[in-house]
Short mmCIF file of C-alpha atoms in Angstrom, two decimals:
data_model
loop_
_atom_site.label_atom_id
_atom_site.label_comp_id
_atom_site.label_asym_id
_atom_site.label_seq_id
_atom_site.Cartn_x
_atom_site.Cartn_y
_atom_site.Cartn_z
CA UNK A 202 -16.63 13.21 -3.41
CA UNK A 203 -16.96 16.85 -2.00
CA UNK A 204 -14.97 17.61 0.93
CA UNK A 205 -15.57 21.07 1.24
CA UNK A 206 -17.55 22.15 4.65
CA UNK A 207 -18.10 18.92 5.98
CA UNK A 208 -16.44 17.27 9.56
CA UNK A 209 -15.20 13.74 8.99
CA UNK A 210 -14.31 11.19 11.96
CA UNK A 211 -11.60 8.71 11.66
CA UNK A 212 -13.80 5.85 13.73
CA UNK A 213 -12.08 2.98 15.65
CA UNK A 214 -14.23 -0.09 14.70
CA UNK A 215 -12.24 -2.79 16.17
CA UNK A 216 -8.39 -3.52 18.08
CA UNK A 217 -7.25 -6.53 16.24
CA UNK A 218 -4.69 -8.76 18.71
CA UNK A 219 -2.62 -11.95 17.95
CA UNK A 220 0.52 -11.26 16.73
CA UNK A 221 3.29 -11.06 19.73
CA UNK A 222 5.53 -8.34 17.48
CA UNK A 223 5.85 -5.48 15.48
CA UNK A 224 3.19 -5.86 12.93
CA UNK A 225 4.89 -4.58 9.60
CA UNK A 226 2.21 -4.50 7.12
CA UNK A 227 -1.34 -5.65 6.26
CA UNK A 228 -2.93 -5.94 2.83
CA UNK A 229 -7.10 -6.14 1.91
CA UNK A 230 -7.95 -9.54 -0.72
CA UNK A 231 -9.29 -7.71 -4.01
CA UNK A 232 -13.00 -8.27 -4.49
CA UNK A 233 -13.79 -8.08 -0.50
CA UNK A 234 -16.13 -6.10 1.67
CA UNK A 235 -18.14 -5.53 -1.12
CA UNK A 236 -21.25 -6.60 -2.65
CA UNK A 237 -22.29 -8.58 0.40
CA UNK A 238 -19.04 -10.66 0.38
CA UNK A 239 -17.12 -9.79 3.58
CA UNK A 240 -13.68 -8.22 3.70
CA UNK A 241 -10.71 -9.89 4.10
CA UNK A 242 -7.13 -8.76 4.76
CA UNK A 243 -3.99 -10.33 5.92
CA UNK A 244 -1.10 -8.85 8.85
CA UNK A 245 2.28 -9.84 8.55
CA UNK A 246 4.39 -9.69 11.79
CA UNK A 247 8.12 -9.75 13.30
CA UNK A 248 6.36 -13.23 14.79
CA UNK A 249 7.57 -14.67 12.04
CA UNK A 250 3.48 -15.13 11.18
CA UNK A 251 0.52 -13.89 8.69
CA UNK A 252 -2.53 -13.65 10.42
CA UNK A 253 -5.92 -13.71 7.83
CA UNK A 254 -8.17 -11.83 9.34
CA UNK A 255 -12.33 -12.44 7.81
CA UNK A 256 -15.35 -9.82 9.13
CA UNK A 257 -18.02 -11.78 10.41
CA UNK A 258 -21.99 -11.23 9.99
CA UNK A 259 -21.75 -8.52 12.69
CA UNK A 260 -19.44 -6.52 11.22
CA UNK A 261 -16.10 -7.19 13.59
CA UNK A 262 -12.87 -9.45 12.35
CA UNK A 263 -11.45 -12.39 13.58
CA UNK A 264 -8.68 -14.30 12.38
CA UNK A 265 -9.25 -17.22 10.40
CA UNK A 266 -5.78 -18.64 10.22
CA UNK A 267 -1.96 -18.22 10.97
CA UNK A 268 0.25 -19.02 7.91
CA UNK A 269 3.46 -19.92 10.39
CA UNK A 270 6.33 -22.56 10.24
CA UNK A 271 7.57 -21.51 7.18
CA UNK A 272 9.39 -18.33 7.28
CA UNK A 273 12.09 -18.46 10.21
CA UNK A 274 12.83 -14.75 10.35
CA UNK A 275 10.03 -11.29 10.24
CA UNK A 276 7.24 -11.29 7.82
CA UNK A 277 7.89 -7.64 6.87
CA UNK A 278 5.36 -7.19 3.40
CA UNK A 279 2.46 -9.44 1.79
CA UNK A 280 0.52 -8.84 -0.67
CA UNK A 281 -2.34 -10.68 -2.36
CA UNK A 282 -2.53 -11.61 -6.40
CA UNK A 283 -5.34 -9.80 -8.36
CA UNK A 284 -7.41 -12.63 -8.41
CA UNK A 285 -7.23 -13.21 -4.30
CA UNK A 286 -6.29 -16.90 -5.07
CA UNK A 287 -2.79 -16.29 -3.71
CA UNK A 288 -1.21 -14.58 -1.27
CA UNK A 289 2.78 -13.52 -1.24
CA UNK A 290 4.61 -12.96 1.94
CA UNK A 291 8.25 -11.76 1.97
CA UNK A 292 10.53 -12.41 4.72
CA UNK A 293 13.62 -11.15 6.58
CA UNK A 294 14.58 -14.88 5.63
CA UNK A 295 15.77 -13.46 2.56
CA UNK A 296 12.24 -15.76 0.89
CA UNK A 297 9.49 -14.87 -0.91
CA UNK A 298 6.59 -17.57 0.04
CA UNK A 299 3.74 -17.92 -2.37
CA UNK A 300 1.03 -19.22 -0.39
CA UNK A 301 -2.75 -20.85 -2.50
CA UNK A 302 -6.12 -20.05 -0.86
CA UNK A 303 -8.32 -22.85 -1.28
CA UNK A 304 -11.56 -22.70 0.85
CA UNK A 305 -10.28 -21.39 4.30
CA UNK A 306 -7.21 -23.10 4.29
CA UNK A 307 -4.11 -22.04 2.88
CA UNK A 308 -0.77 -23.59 1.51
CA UNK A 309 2.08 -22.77 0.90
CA UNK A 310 2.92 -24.00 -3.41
CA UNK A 311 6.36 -22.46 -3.78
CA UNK A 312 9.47 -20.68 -2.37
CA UNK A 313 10.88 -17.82 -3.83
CA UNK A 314 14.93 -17.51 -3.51
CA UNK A 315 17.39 -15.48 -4.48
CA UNK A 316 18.45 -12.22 -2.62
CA UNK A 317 21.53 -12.45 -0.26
CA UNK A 318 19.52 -11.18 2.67
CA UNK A 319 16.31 -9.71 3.90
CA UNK A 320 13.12 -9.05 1.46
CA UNK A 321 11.43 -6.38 2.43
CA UNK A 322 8.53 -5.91 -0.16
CA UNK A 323 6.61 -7.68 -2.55
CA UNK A 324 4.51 -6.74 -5.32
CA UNK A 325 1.94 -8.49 -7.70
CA UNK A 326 1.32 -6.62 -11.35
CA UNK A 327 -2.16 -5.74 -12.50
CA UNK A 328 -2.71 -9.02 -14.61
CA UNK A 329 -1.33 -11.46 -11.60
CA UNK A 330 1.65 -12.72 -14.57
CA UNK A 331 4.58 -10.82 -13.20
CA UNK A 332 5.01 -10.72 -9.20
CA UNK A 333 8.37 -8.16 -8.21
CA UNK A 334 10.48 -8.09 -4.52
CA UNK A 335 13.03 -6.33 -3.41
CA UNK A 336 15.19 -6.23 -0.55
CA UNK A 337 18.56 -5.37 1.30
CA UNK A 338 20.86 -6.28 -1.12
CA UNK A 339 19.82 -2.83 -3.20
CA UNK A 340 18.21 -5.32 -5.97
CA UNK A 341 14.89 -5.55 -7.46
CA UNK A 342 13.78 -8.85 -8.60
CA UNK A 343 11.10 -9.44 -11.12
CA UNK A 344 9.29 -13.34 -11.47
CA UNK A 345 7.38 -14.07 -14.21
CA UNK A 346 4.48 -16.28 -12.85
CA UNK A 347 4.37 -19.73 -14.55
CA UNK A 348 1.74 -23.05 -14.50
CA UNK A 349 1.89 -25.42 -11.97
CA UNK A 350 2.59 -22.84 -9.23
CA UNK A 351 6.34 -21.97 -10.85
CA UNK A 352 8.00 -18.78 -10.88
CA UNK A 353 10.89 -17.91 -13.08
CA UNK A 354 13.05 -14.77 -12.81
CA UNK A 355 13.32 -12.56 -15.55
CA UNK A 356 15.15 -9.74 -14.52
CA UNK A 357 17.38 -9.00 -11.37
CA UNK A 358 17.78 -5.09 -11.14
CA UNK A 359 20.40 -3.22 -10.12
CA UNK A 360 20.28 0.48 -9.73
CA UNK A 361 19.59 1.47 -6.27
CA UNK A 362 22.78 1.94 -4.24
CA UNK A 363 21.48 1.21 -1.04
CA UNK A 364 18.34 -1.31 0.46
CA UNK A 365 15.35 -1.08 -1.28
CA UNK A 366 12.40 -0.42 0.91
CA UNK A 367 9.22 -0.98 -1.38
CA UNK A 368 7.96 -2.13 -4.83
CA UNK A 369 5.15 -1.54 -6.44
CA UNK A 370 3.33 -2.18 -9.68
CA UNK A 371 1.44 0.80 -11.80
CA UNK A 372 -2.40 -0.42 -11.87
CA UNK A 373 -2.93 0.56 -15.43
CA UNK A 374 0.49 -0.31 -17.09
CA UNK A 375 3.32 -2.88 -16.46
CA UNK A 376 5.77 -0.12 -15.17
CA UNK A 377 7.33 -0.60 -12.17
CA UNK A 378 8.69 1.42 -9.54
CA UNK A 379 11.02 1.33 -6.27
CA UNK A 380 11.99 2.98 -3.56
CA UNK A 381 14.85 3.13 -1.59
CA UNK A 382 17.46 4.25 1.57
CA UNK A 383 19.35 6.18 -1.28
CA UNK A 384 16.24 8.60 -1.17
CA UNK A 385 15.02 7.54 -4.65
CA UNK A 386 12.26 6.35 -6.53
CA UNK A 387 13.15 4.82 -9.38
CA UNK A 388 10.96 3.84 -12.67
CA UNK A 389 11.34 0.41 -14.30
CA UNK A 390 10.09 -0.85 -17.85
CA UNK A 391 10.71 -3.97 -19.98
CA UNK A 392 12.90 -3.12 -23.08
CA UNK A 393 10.38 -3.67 -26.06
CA UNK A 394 12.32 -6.23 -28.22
CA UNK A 395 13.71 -8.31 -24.64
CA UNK A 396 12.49 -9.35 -21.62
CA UNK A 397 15.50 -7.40 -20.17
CA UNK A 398 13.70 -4.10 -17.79
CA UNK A 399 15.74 -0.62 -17.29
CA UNK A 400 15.65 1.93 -15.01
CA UNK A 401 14.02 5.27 -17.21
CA UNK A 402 13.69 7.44 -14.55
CA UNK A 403 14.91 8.46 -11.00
CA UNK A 404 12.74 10.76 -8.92
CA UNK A 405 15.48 12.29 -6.21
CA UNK A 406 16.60 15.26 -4.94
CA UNK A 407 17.21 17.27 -8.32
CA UNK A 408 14.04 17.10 -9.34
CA UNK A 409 12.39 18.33 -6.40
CA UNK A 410 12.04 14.48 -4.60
CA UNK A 411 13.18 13.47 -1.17
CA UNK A 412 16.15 14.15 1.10
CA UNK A 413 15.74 11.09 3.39
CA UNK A 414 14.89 7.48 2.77
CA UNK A 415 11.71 6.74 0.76
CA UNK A 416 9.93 4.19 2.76
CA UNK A 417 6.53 3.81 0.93
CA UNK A 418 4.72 4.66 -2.24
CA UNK A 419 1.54 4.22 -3.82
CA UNK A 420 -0.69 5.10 -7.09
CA UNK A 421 -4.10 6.37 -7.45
CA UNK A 422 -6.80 4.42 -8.35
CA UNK A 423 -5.90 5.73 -12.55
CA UNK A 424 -2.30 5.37 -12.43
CA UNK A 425 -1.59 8.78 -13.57
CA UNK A 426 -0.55 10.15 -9.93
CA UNK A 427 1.83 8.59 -7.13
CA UNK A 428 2.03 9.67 -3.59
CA UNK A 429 5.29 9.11 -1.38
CA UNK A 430 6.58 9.80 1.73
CA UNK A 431 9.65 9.70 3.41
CA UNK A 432 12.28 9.92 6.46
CA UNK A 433 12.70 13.93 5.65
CA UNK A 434 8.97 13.93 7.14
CA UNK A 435 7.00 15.02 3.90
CA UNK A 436 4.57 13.39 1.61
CA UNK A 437 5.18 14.09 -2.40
CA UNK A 438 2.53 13.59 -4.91
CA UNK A 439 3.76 12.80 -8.44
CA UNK A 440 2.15 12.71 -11.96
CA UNK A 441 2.19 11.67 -15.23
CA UNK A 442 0.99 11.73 -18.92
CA UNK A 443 1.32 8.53 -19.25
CA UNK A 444 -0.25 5.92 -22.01
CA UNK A 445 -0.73 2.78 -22.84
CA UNK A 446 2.16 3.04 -25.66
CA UNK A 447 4.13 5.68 -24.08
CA UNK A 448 5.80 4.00 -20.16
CA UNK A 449 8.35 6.43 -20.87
CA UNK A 450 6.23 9.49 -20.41
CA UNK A 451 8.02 11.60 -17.54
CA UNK A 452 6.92 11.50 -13.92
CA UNK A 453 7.01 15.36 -12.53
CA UNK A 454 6.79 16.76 -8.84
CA UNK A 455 3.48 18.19 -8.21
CA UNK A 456 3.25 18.94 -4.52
CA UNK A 457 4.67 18.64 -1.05
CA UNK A 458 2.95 17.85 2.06
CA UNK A 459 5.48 18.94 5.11
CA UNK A 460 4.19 19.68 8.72
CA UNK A 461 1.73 16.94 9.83
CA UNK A 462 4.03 14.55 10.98
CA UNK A 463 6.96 15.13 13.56
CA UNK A 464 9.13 11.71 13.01
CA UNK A 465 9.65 9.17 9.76
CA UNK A 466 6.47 8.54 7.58
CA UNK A 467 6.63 4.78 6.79
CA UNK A 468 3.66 4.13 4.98
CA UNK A 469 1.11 6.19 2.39
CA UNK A 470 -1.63 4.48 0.68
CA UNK A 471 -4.41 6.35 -2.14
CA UNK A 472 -8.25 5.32 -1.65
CA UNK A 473 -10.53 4.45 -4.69
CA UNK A 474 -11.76 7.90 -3.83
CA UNK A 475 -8.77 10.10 -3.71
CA UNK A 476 -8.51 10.13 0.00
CA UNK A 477 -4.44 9.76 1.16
CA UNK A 478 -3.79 8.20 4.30
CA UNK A 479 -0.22 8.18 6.09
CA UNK A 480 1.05 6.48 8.98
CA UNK A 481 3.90 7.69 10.66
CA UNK A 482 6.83 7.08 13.79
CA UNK A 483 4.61 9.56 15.59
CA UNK A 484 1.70 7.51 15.88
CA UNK A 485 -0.22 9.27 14.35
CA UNK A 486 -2.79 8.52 11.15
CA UNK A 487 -3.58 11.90 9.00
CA UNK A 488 -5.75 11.58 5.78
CA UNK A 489 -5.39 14.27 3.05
CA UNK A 490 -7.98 15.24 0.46
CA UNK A 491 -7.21 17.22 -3.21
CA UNK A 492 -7.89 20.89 -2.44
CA UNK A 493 -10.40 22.15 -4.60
CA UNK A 494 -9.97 25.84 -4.01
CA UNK A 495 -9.69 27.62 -7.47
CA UNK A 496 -7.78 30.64 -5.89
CA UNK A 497 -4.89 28.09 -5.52
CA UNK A 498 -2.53 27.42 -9.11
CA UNK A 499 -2.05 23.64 -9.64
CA UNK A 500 -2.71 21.07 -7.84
CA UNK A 501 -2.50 20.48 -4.13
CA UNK A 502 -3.82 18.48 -1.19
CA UNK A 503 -5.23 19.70 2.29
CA UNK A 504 -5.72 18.06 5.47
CA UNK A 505 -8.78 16.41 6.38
CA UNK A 506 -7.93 15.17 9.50
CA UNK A 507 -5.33 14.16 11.57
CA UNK A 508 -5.89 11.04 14.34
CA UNK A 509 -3.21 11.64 17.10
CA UNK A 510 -1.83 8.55 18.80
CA UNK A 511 -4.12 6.01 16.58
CA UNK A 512 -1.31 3.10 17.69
CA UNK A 513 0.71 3.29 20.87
CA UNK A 514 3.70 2.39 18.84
CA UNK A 515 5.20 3.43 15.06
CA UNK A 516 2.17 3.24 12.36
CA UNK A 517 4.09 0.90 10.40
CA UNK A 518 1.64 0.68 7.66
CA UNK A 519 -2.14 2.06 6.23
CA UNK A 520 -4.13 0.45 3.56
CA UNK A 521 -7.65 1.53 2.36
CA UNK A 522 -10.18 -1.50 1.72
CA UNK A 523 -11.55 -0.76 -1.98
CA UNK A 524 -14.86 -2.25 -0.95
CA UNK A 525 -18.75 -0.25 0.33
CA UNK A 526 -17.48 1.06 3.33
CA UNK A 527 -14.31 3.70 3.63
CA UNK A 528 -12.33 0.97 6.15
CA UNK A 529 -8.84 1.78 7.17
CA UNK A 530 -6.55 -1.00 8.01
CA UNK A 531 -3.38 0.11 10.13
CA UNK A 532 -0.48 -1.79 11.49
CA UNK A 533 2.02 -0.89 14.20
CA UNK A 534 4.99 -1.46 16.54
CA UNK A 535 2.56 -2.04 19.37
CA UNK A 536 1.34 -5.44 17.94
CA UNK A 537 -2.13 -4.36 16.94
CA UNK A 538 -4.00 -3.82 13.63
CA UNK A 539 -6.95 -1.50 13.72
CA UNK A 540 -10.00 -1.30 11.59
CA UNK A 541 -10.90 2.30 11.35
CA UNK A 542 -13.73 3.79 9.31
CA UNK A 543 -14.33 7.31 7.93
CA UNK A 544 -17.74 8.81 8.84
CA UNK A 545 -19.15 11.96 8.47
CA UNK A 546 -20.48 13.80 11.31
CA UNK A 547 -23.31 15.83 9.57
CA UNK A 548 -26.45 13.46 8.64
CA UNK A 549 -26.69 14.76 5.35
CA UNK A 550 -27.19 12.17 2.92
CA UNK A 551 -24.20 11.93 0.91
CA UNK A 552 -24.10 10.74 -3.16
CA UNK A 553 -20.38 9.99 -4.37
CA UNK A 554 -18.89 8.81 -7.94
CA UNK A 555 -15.92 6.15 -7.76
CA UNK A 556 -15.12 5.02 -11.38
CA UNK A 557 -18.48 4.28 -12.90
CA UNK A 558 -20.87 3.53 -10.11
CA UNK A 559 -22.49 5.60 -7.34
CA UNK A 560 -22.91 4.75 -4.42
CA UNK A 561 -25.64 6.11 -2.01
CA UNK A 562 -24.60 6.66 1.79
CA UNK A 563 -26.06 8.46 4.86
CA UNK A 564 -23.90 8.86 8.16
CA UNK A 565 -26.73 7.27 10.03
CA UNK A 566 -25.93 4.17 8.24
CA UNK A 567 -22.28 4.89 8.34
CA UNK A 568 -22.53 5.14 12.40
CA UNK A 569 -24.85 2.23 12.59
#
């Protein structure tokens, strides 16, 4: 998609209420908003709740169910299998609940236990057979997913030397990665002739990474790039040669975004389409795009736009929906999720190229 001389508009569709705290995260069900079937996400809350919210006929969301009376502490991260047939919420209970979405109801099939305290992220691999968490107690925590709704641990990893804020799985490989309070990102891989996994790389401050806390990463839609951000108030992006038969291919710095947001960047999350979003302590949303200019060396991002005071509160967390439309999801201290969706302002009619398949899109239709 071309950027280049064209205004964009980060739209508010819809103010989502219901949860009566801090809502910490909020995660789109694969295969949603797309091909006529309507998007889905969940919201996880310091209510001690995950709200699923459905988008109706018209367009606008409304929640469908509260998952409650099972975690007794915050809901800080969920995060749905590949297949959208379960959903995994991890709690300041120091649990991991695996919750089965049959029809429009959901139940919770198992309990995941094991850290000494707090959880604060969960993470599903790319195949829905491996499902990772990690939490205050500076461990990561792999499960190997089992029949009959069982989940086995096959690795407990220690490396980080202080909580672990996030997990996350590579899309195209089963490498996983961390990050952390110690201002790290570290890279994780399963030996070859074991099931045992090892750390074989930590992004920090010698090789050009963060000074402050990591709070959030995320991969593009290939797996070759990762974006971060962090406490020091910049965004990284990250890549790789990577292949299937070579995990251990190195991860190098590429760029630094610095000077768009004033306080702690909690969240980042990479569109289908290359668009970054970031959520940050100063309520504020800003989306970057690649920056195509060929009188710049390398690779770099640019601004695209920046939505002051999107939230009242902290944006706690921003996740693209993969589906027609470019919807934003966004969480937040004030106890709201919005739906936000990118629109161009001209009313040229617009071609872009995800993956294989174009897509054909006017901003009339956008704005309708």
């Amino acid at each position: 998609m071309n950027f280049e001389d064209e205004d964009f508009e980060l739209r508010e569709i819809q103010k989502l209420e219901g949860h009566t705290d801090k809502v910490w995260s909020v995660a789109w069900k694969p295969a949603t908003g797309i091909n006529g079937i309507p998007a889905v996400f969940a919201s996880c809350s310091g209510d001690k709740t995950v709200r699923i919210w459905e988008e109706n006929s018209t367009g606008s969301f409304q929640c469908q169910a509260v998952l409650e009376e099972t975690h007794t502490r915050t809901v800080r991260s969920c995060a749905w299998s590949p297949s959208g047939k379960f959903l995994a919420t991890a709690s300041f209970d120091a649990t991991t609940a695996i919750w089965e979405n049959v029809g429009v109801d959901f139940e919770c099939v198992s309990t995941l236990e094991g850290h000494d305290n707090e959880v604060k992220s969960v993470s599903w691999n790319n195949s829905g057979s491996l499902l990772a968490t990690c939490g205050r107690d500076k461990s990561v925590w792999i499960w190997e997913v089992l029949p009959g709704n069982e989940f086995d641990c096959v690795s407990v990893l220690q490396g980080h030397t202080q909580d672990v804020k996030m997990v996350q799985w590579n899309p195209s490989m089963d490498t996983l990665f961390s990050c952390s309070y110690d201002n790290t990102i570290k890279v994780w891989v399963e030996n070859g002739d074991s099931d045992d996994w090892h750390c074989i790389q930590t992004l920090g401050e010698s090789n050009s990474g963060h000074t402050s806390t990591v709070w959030s990463l995320t991969f593009n839609a290939s797996g070759d790039k990762i974006v971060s951000c962090s406490d020091d108030l910049t965004i990284k992006v990250w890549t790789s040669k990577m292949q299937e038969w070579d995990q251990n291919a190195p991860w190098k710095h590429v760029c630094t975004l610095s000077g768009y947001h004033d306080r702690t960047i909690f969240s980042v999350h990479w569109s289908r389409e290359g668009i970054i979003a970031s959520g940050a302590a100063d309520d504020a949303i800003c989306l970057f795009v690649e920056n195509n200019d060929n009188e710049v060396e390398g690779t770099t991002f640019k601004l695209l736009l920046k939505k002051e005071k999107a939230h009242e509160m902290d944006v706690n967390s921003v996740q693209w929906n993969s589906g027609d439309r470019r919807l934003l999801a966004s969480a937040s201290d004030d106890g709201t999720v919005k739906i936000w969706e990118l629109v161009r302002l001209s009313g040229q009619k617009l071609l872009f190229q995800v993956a294989d398949e174009v897509f054909d899109e006017s901003a009339e239709q956008a704005c309708a």
